[in-house]
Every structure is written in structure tokens, then in C-alpha cells.
Tab-separated table of C-alpha atoms in Angstrom:
chain	number	residue	atom	x	y	z
A	279	MET	CA	28.218	11.631	15.301
A	280	SER	CA	26.210	8.579	14.261
A	281	THR	CA	27.164	5.145	15.581
A	282	SER	CA	26.292	1.746	14.098
A	283	PHE	CA	26.045	-1.513	16.035
A	284	ASP	CA	26.114	-5.061	14.635
A	285	CYS	CA	23.197	-6.695	16.437
A	286	SER	CA	24.191	-10.171	15.231
A	287	ASN	CA	26.997	-9.904	17.786
A	288	PRO	CA	25.506	-10.434	21.302
A	289	GLU	CA	27.945	-7.987	22.889
A	290	GLU	CA	27.271	-5.277	20.315
A	291	LEU	CA	23.537	-5.958	20.586
A	292	GLY	CA	23.590	-5.044	24.267
A	293	GLU	CA	25.702	-1.959	23.614
A	294	GLY	CA	23.489	-0.950	20.713
A	295	LEU	CA	20.258	-1.269	22.670
A	296	ALA	CA	21.732	0.804	25.510
A	297	ALA	CA	22.939	3.475	23.079
A	298	ALA	CA	19.582	3.523	21.313
A	299	GLN	CA	17.772	3.876	24.637
A	300	ARG	CA	19.954	6.872	25.519
A	301	ALA	CA	19.362	8.436	22.111
A	302	ILE	CA	15.599	8.051	22.427
A	303	ALA	CA	15.689	9.571	25.923
A	304	ALA	CA	17.660	12.501	24.489
A	305	LYS	CA	14.896	13.103	21.880
A	306	SER	CA	17.111	11.873	19.036
A	307	CYS	CA	16.330	9.304	16.339
A	308	VAL	CA	17.490	5.723	15.862
A	309	VAL	CA	17.243	3.242	12.997
A	310	LEU	CA	15.984	-0.197	13.941
A	311	PRO	CA	15.067	-3.401	12.123
A	312	THR	CA	11.455	-4.542	11.908
A	313	ASP	CA	9.884	-7.591	10.296
A	314	THR	CA	8.966	-5.556	7.188
A	315	VAL	CA	11.686	-2.950	6.485
A	316	TYR	CA	14.024	-0.854	8.634
A	317	GLY	CA	12.434	2.024	10.493
A	318	ILE	CA	13.531	5.389	11.851
A	319	GLY	CA	12.208	5.763	15.368
A	320	ALA	CA	11.746	8.427	18.040
A	321	ASP	CA	9.993	8.673	21.401
A	322	ALA	CA	6.274	8.770	20.583
A	323	PHE	CA	5.709	11.110	23.542
A	324	SER	CA	8.409	13.611	22.531
A	325	PRO	CA	7.194	16.299	20.104
A	326	GLN	CA	10.844	17.249	19.538
A	327	GLY	CA	11.786	13.658	18.736
A	328	VAL	CA	8.870	13.224	16.315
A	329	ALA	CA	9.665	16.557	14.634
A	330	THR	CA	13.285	15.409	14.206
A	331	LEU	CA	12.049	12.148	12.652
A	332	LEU	CA	9.794	13.943	10.171
A	333	ALA	CA	12.583	16.395	9.265
A	334	ALA	CA	15.049	13.537	8.707
A	335	LYS	CA	12.633	11.980	6.219
A	336	GLY	CA	11.732	15.275	4.569
A	337	ARG	CA	8.110	14.745	5.554
A	338	GLY	CA	5.519	17.174	6.881
A	339	ARG	CA	3.014	16.924	9.719
A	340	SER	CA	0.300	15.810	7.293
A	341	MET	CA	1.871	12.307	7.242
A	342	PRO	CA	2.132	11.314	10.918
A	343	PRO	CA	4.138	8.176	11.746
A	344	PRO	CA	2.623	4.977	13.150
A	345	VAL	CA	3.518	3.903	16.678
A	346	LEU	CA	5.224	0.579	17.428
A	347	ILE	CA	4.365	-1.060	20.749
A	348	PRO	CA	6.085	-3.856	22.709
A	349	ARG	CA	3.001	-5.871	23.669
A	350	LEU	CA	-0.660	-6.212	22.801
A	351	GLN	CA	-1.798	-4.862	26.183
A	352	THR	CA	-0.202	-1.471	25.395
A	353	MET	CA	-2.962	-0.913	22.838
A	354	ASP	CA	-5.514	-0.063	25.531
A	355	GLY	CA	-3.303	2.636	27.025
A	356	LEU	CA	-2.964	4.437	23.688
A	357	ALA	CA	-6.286	3.834	21.909
A	358	MET	CA	-9.988	3.958	22.717
A	359	ASP	CA	-13.207	2.518	21.259
A	360	ILE	CA	-11.442	-0.747	20.372
A	361	SER	CA	-13.954	-3.184	18.909
A	362	GLU	CA	-13.897	-6.927	19.496
A	363	ASP	CA	-13.157	-7.426	15.784
A	364	ALA	CA	-10.116	-5.159	16.075
A	365	ARG	CA	-8.936	-7.070	19.133
A	366	ALA	CA	-9.357	-10.307	17.207
A	367	LEU	CA	-7.149	-8.996	14.393
A	368	ALA	CA	-4.511	-7.864	16.883
A	369	ARG	CA	-4.497	-11.258	18.583
A	370	ALA	CA	-4.247	-13.043	15.232
A	371	PHE	CA	-1.568	-10.921	13.543
A	372	TRP	CA	0.499	-9.309	16.310
A	373	PRO	CA	3.382	-9.447	16.389
A	374	GLY	CA	3.381	-9.074	12.620
A	375	GLY	CA	2.738	-6.970	9.554
A	376	LEU	CA	-0.605	-5.410	10.474
A	377	THR	CA	-1.153	-1.776	11.496
A	378	LEU	CA	-4.477	-0.826	13.109
A	379	ILE	CA	-5.810	2.743	13.187
A	380	PHE	CA	-7.817	3.719	16.282
A	381	HIS	CA	-9.109	6.813	18.010
A	382	ALA	CA	-6.282	7.935	20.306
A	383	GLN	CA	-6.773	8.263	24.038
A	384	PRO	CA	-7.571	11.983	24.464
A	385	SER	CA	-5.556	12.249	27.683
A	386	LEU	CA	-2.228	11.475	25.994
A	387	THR	CA	0.256	14.328	25.836
A	388	TRP	CA	1.890	13.671	22.491
A	389	ASP	CA	2.108	15.273	19.061
A	390	LEU	CA	2.557	12.874	16.165
A	391	GLY	CA	1.423	15.392	13.550
A	392	ASP	CA	-1.962	16.078	12.009
A	393	THR	CA	-3.660	12.861	13.144
A	394	LEU	CA	-7.169	14.294	13.726
A	395	GLY	CA	-7.309	12.346	16.960
A	396	THR	CA	-6.232	8.969	15.609
A	397	VAL	CA	-3.224	6.728	16.135
A	398	ALA	CA	-1.868	3.864	14.005
A	399	LEU	CA	-0.501	1.003	16.142
A	400	ARG	CA	1.584	-2.088	15.353
A	401	MET	CA	3.544	-4.701	17.257
A	402	PRO	CA	6.483	-5.791	15.058
A	403	ASP	CA	7.614	-9.410	14.765
A	404	ASP	CA	11.310	-8.692	15.256
A	405	ASP	CA	13.353	-9.574	18.340
A	406	VAL	CA	15.670	-6.540	18.168
A	407	ALA	CA	12.737	-4.158	17.731
A	408	LEU	CA	10.819	-5.756	20.603
A	409	ASP	CA	13.891	-5.686	22.864
A	410	LEU	CA	14.286	-1.975	22.155
A	411	LEU	CA	10.577	-1.240	22.659
A	412	ALA	CA	10.690	-3.081	25.984
A	413	VAL	CA	13.169	-0.516	27.356
A	414	THR	CA	11.944	2.624	25.558
A	415	GLY	CA	8.188	2.194	25.478
A	416	PRO	CA	6.129	3.119	22.384
A	417	LEU	CA	8.113	4.552	19.488
A	418	ALA	CA	6.942	6.642	16.555
A	419	VAL	CA	8.470	4.731	13.631
A	420	SER	CA	8.414	5.400	9.898
A	421	SER	CA	10.283	3.657	7.104
A	422	ALA	CA	14.026	4.384	7.183
A	423	ASN	CA	14.371	6.451	4.037
A	424	ARG	CA	13.999	9.926	2.641
A	425	THR	CA	10.466	10.488	1.404
A	426	GLY	CA	10.122	9.355	-2.194
A	427	PHE	CA	13.026	6.894	-2.052
A	428	PRO	CA	13.012	3.126	-1.376
A	429	ALA	CA	12.841	2.054	2.259
A	430	GLY	CA	16.103	0.805	3.720
A	431	GLN	CA	16.309	-2.979	3.975
A	432	SER	CA	19.456	-2.782	6.104
A	433	ALA	CA	20.813	-0.186	8.490
A	434	ALA	CA	23.608	0.495	5.983
A	435	GLN	CA	21.071	1.304	3.259
A	436	ALA	CA	19.185	3.551	5.672
A	437	ARG	CA	22.393	5.363	6.612
A	438	GLU	CA	23.076	6.199	2.962
A	439	GLN	CA	19.874	8.244	2.961
A	440	LEU	CA	19.559	9.503	6.537
A	441	GLY	CA	23.210	10.026	7.499
A	442	GLU	CA	23.898	12.079	10.596
A	443	SER	CA	20.228	12.890	11.212
A	444	VAL	CA	20.109	9.551	13.077
A	445	GLU	CA	22.204	9.037	16.194
A	446	VAL	CA	22.201	5.216	16.435
A	447	TYR	CA	21.892	2.573	13.711
A	448	LEU	CA	21.028	-0.987	14.777
A	449	GLU	CA	22.196	-3.346	12.018
A	450	ALA	CA	20.575	-6.784	12.006
A	451	GLY	CA	20.887	-7.869	8.382
A	452	HIS	CA	18.432	-7.778	5.516
A	453	ARG	CA	14.757	-7.173	6.232
A	454	PRO	CA	12.581	-8.984	5.585
A	455	VAL	CA	14.820	-11.852	6.711
A	456	ALA	CA	13.825	-14.038	3.761
A	457	GLY	CA	15.631	-11.606	1.461
A	458	SER	CA	12.594	-10.580	-0.555
A	459	ASP	CA	11.677	-7.029	-1.430
A	460	GLY	CA	10.451	-5.017	1.529
A	461	VAL	CA	6.681	-5.185	1.937
A	462	PRO	CA	5.071	-2.630	4.265
A	463	SER	CA	2.473	-3.599	6.804
A	464	THR	CA	-1.174	-3.823	5.861
A	465	ILE	CA	-3.086	-0.880	7.367
A	466	VAL	CA	-6.650	-1.335	8.600
A	467	ASP	CA	-8.842	1.574	9.686
A	468	ALA	CA	-10.697	0.445	12.815
A	469	THR	CA	-12.237	3.826	13.650
A	470	GLY	CA	-15.538	3.327	11.823
A	471	GLU	CA	-18.484	0.975	12.195
A	472	GLN	CA	-16.997	-1.354	9.572
A	473	MET	CA	-13.252	-1.949	9.396
A	474	ARG	CA	-11.535	-1.481	6.077
A	475	VAL	CA	-8.104	-1.918	4.519
A	476	VAL	CA	-6.562	1.434	3.596
A	477	ARG	CA	-3.166	0.066	2.497
A	478	SER	CA	-2.446	-3.401	1.163
A	479	GLY	CA	0.689	-5.039	2.485
A	480	ALA	CA	2.131	-7.991	4.365
A	481	VAL	CA	-1.217	-9.448	5.560
A	482	SER	CA	-3.593	-10.392	2.738
A	483	ILE	CA	-7.282	-9.560	2.653
A	484	ALA	CA	-7.987	-13.310	2.563
A	485	ALA	CA	-6.116	-13.791	5.843
A	486	LEU	CA	-7.907	-10.816	7.416
A	487	ARG	CA	-11.306	-12.191	6.380
A	488	GLU	CA	-10.564	-15.513	8.027
A	489	VAL	CA	-10.701	-13.551	11.297
A	490	VAL	CA	-13.195	-10.780	10.402
A	491	PRO	CA	-15.278	-11.851	7.371
A	492	GLY	CA	-16.912	-8.439	6.922
A	493	ILE	CA	-13.757	-6.354	6.614
A	494	LEU	CA	-13.686	-4.163	3.490
A	495	ASP	CA	-10.790	-4.387	1.038
A	496	LEU	CA	-8.895	-1.406	-0.355
A	497	GLY	CA	-11.321	0.737	-2.371
A	498	GLU	CA	-14.305	-1.444	-1.538
A	499	GLU	CA	-17.480	0.266	-0.345
A	500	PRO	CA	-20.094	-1.137	2.043
A	501	ALA	CA	-23.176	-2.639	0.437
A	502	ALA	CA	-26.032	-0.139	0.360
A	503	THR	CA	-29.096	-0.958	2.448
A	504	PRO	CA	-32.506	-0.999	0.739
A	505	ALA	CA	-33.381	2.335	2.384
A	506	GLU	CA	-30.166	3.929	1.136
A	507	THR	CA	-30.706	2.544	-2.358
A	508	ALA	CA	-34.219	3.962	-2.432
A	509	GLY	CA	-32.971	7.326	-1.249
A	510	GLY	CA	-30.182	7.420	-3.802
A	511	THR	CA	-27.423	7.576	-1.205
A	512	ALA	CA	-24.670	5.228	-0.197
A	513	PRO	CA	-22.578	5.197	2.945
A	514	THR	CA	-19.121	6.685	2.813
A	515	LEU	CA	-16.117	6.351	5.065
A	516	ALA	CA	-13.890	9.308	5.846
A	517	LYS	CA	-10.256	9.015	4.920
A	518	ASN	CA	-7.952	8.703	7.878
A	519	PRO	CA	-4.739	10.732	8.022
A	520	SER	CA	-2.643	8.192	9.945
A	521	LEU	CA	-1.527	6.319	6.840
A	522	ALA	CA	2.187	7.053	6.780
A	523	LYS	CA	4.398	4.168	5.730
A	524	GLU	CA	6.429	2.555	8.429
């Protein structure tokens, strides 16, 4: 049976984090607040937990969930070929509403879905989420809703859609805190030679370009070189599968 905890109450916060930790260890799902919207989370290293998450949302393996991490340093344990520009974006916008797609470390024994060897990472700017991540480690987290419906902006809203498929609900009030409509994180593909935005969201392209001037916006293509123009070809960037909403 699902249990909800009021995380605005310090005593319930402690009980809720402990219950959520137990649920994650048991390969079950939890709902947690983030700085964007509420998320449904499972142990990123548990194929059973991730499968339960995808089933709860009514989502297939073709839309693998991003992974939330507790600290910037965790990035190196999960991803490889991290460019200095990508590190600069992480330093500038983590914790916060930016998701970065990398090549996953090939030695990791996890199954997030059909990722084609990539992983989407984010460090959320939310105290409850970070407290939970500190005791559970990386979590696969997608928006707390059934696929095709609005993301939950409170644990109560998430429970209306996800019900008993989630073991623990951590209620921490409206997200985002300001009370505005939920805005997902901006997703940047950092797997190619030139980084590009693949989903617009909480961090604007203008803010990204203050850190990495050459980053490509959503739908924008790299400028063709003279040789490419003469040859009638232009560079293309492969679409990345790790673009599931949080």
C-alpha cells in the first residue's frame, strides 16, 4: 500500500526519506519533488526498478529515463568522453534545470532502456531530492505522470495518476516553488563534436551561450565549411534516444 509523507514537517521528512530509501532498495518506485516538476524514481542500477517505473508511466523502453545524481563528481563515474565545455555547463547550471546527455561508461551494469550507449544526467536543485539521492545514489527519474498527461506538480497530483504503482510519495508542496507552470529541464546532447539543445526548457539558449558560445539551439544545424558547401553536403547530427522527460 502506498504511503505519503509531508516533507514540510521535519519529523515526517526523516521518516519519508527512510521509507523511500527502503522502497528503492526493494526495487520499488517513489515520487519525489525536484526543482522542475515531481518525478517518479527508481534505482538506476536495478533493471526491475526501471521496468516498474516505465510500466507505471505506460512508457516503453524506447524512452529511457534520465538519471538524477547527488553531486557533480558522480558524473565521471557514469559518463565518459566528457568535454571541457560540458563540464563548464555542469558547473554553471548544476544543481538546476539542465540535463546533459553523454556516452555511458561501458562497464556499468544497468538497463535504462534503449539508450544506444548514452545516459542523460542531471543534478536537481531541490533539497529533498538531494537528501534522498545522498542515501540512495543515482536514481532513474521521469516526470510523475502517466504518459500523455500533465506532469504532477505535487505528490498529490502525481498520486492521482500513478496510484499504487508507487510505494512512497514525498510531498513537499508545489513545484516549481514559485507556483508557475512546470517547466522541464533543458536537454543538451554532449555526445557529438558540437553540443546542441535537443529540448528547450528551464535554462535558456542565451544563458547556455554565455558559458559555451558555440552551442547549437533546438533545430539549428552547424554552419557548413567551404569544402562541404562545394561538395553539396552538410554535417548532420544523429538523434539521441535519451530524451525522455523528467
